[in-house]
Coordinates of C-alpha atoms and ligand atoms in Angstrom, one line a residue:
X13 CA 134.3 94.3 100.9
X14 CA 137.1 95.4 103.3
X15 CA 137.7 93.0 106.2
X16 CA 137.7 94.9 109.6
X17 CA 141.0 94.3 111.2
X18 CA 141.5 93.2 114.8
X19 CA 144.5 94.6 116.6
X20 CA 146.3 93.2 119.7
X21 CA 148.9 94.8 121.9
X22 CA 150.5 94.1 125.3
X23 CA 151.9 96.0 128.2
X24 CA 151.9 96.7 131.9
X25 CA 150.5 100.2 131.6
X26 CA 151.4 101.1 135.2
X27 CA 151.2 104.8 136.3
X28 CA 149.3 105.4 133.0
X29 CA 150.9 108.2 130.9
X30 CA 150.8 109.9 127.5
X31 CA 153.1 107.3 125.9
X32 CA 150.5 104.7 126.7
X33 CA 147.7 106.8 125.2
X34 CA 149.7 107.5 122.1
X35 CA 150.5 103.8 121.3
X36 CA 147.0 102.6 122.0
X37 CA 145.4 105.4 119.8
X38 CA 147.9 104.6 116.9
X39 CA 147.2 100.9 117.3
X40 CA 143.4 101.5 117.0
X41 CA 143.9 103.5 113.8
X42 CA 145.1 100.3 112.1
X43 CA 141.8 98.6 112.5
X44 CA 138.3 98.3 113.9
X45 CA 138.8 96.4 117.2
X46 CA 141.6 96.8 119.7
X47 CA 142.4 94.1 122.3
X48 CA 144.9 94.9 125.0
X49 CA 146.8 92.3 127.1
X50 CA 147.6 93.9 130.5
X51 CA 150.5 92.2 132.3
X52 CA 149.5 90.6 135.6
X53 CA 151.1 91.7 138.8
X54 CA 153.0 88.4 139.1
X55 CA 154.3 88.8 135.5
X56 CA 155.5 92.3 136.3
X57 CA 157.3 91.1 139.4
X58 CA 159.1 88.4 137.3
X59 CA 159.9 90.9 134.5
X60 CA 160.9 94.0 136.5
X61 CA 161.7 92.6 139.9
X62 CA 159.1 94.8 141.6
X63 CA 155.3 94.9 141.9
X64 CA 153.6 97.6 139.8
X65 CA 152.4 100.7 141.6
X66 CA 148.8 100.1 140.5
X67 CA 147.4 96.6 140.8
X68 CA 146.3 94.6 137.8
X69 CA 142.5 95.2 138.3
X70 CA 143.0 98.9 138.4
X71 CA 145.4 98.9 135.4
X72 CA 142.9 96.8 133.4
X73 CA 140.1 99.2 134.4
X74 CA 142.1 102.3 133.3
X75 CA 143.0 100.8 129.9
X76 CA 139.5 99.5 129.3
X77 CA 138.0 103.0 130.0
X78 CA 139.8 104.5 126.9
X79 CA 137.5 105.0 123.9
X80 CA 140.1 103.5 121.6
X81 CA 140.2 100.2 123.5
X82 CA 137.5 97.6 122.9
X83 CA 138.6 94.7 125.2
X84 CA 141.2 93.9 127.8
X85 CA 142.5 90.7 129.2
X86 CA 145.1 89.7 131.8
X87 CA 148.4 88.6 130.3
X88 CA 149.7 86.0 132.7
X89 CA 152.8 84.7 130.8
X90 CA 155.1 86.0 128.1
X91 CA 155.3 82.5 126.7
X92 CA 151.5 82.6 125.8
X93 CA 151.7 85.5 123.3
X94 CA 151.1 83.2 120.3
X95 CA 148.1 81.6 122.1
X96 CA 146.6 85.0 122.9
X97 CA 147.0 86.2 119.3
X98 CA 145.1 83.2 118.1
X99 CA 142.5 83.3 120.9
X100 CA 141.7 86.9 120.1
X101 CA 141.8 86.3 116.4
X102 CA 144.2 89.2 115.9
X103 CA 145.2 90.3 112.4
X104 CA 148.0 92.7 113.6
X105 CA 150.2 92.7 116.7
X106 CA 151.4 96.2 117.7
X107 CA 154.4 96.7 120.0
X108 CA 156.6 99.7 120.9
X109 CA 160.0 99.8 119.2
X110 CA 161.7 99.0 122.5
X111 CA 160.6 95.5 121.3
X112 CA 161.8 95.9 117.7
X113 CA 162.4 92.5 116.1
X114 CA 161.5 90.5 119.2
X115 CA 158.1 89.5 118.0
X116 CA 158.9 88.8 114.4
X117 CA 158.5 85.1 115.2
X118 CA 154.7 85.7 115.2
X119 CA 154.6 87.0 111.6
X120 CA 153.4 83.6 110.4
X121 CA 150.1 84.1 112.4
X122 CA 149.6 87.9 112.1
X123 CA 151.2 91.0 110.8
X124 CA 153.7 92.4 113.4
X125 CA 154.0 96.2 113.6
X126 CA 156.4 98.2 115.8
X127 CA 155.6 101.9 116.6
X128 CA 158.3 104.3 117.8
X129 CA 157.9 105.1 121.5
X130 CA 156.9 108.6 122.7
X131 CA 160.1 110.3 123.6
X132 CA 161.1 111.3 127.1
X133 CA 158.6 109.4 129.2
X134 CA 158.3 106.0 130.8
X135 CA 156.7 104.5 133.9
X136 CA 160.2 103.8 135.4
X137 CA 161.3 107.4 134.8
X138 CA 158.2 108.8 136.4
X139 CA 158.6 106.6 139.5
X140 CA 162.3 107.6 139.9
X141 CA 161.5 111.2 139.4
X142 CA 158.7 111.2 142.0
X143 CA 160.9 109.3 144.4
X144 CA 163.7 111.9 144.0
X145 CA 161.3 114.9 144.2
X146 CA 159.7 113.7 147.4
X147 CA 162.8 112.3 149.2
Ligands
CTP207 N1 155.3 103.0 125.3 C1 155.5 104.0 124.3 N2 156.1 105.1 124.6 C2 156.6 105.3 125.9 C3 156.4 104.4 126.9 C4 155.7 103.2 126.5 O1 155.1 103.8 123.1 N3 157.2 106.5 126.1 C5 154.7 101.7 124.9 C6 155.6 100.5 125.0 O2 156.5 100.4 123.9 C7 154.6 99.4 125.1 C8 153.4 100.0 125.8 O3 153.6 101.5 125.7 O4 154.2 99.0 123.8 C9 153.3 99.6 127.3 O5 154.6 99.9 127.9 P1 154.9 99.7 129.4 O6 156.1 98.8 129.5 O7 153.7 99.4 130.2 O8 155.3 101.3 129.8 P2 156.8 101.9 130.1 O9 156.5 103.3 130.3 O10 157.7 101.6 128.9 O11 157.2 101.1 131.4 P3 158.6 100.9 132.1 O12 159.3 102.2 132.2 O13 158.3 100.3 133.4 O14 159.4 100.0 131.2

């Protein structure tokens, strides 16, 4: 009998866009249950030096509303990735290829798979474009 795979992925998912939908849908195709760690506002400030446009509650609600997503949780620290993978009993970790190689250290606890990013779009690019267009 085939074991139904559990998939985990992480991200900020701020100003939700088509690149986010694409990676989440592709991740779900790998298994039966998709868990998404959504970065907290504090983590985003420490990573990117600015708060996200949408707060963590709204970002979690948006991601959770997608039919391909089964569960979301708040990712509070980058250092806890291994713990989250174990806690959610993930068989496969999916990341965009902007992270290529960076998570290979978890290949002893789950399969690690990188997907190519959707070209030409990112949250930072949208924010810059909107700021330019309305300045
Ligand atoms: N992602 C993607 N294609 C894009 C943008 C993002 O596949 N064009 C993926 C990322 O690789 C990551 C997930 O979506 O696995 C969440 O990425 P996130 O950092 O929240 O979005 P970005 O648009 O990359 O945000 P930023 O521009 O602020 O870095």
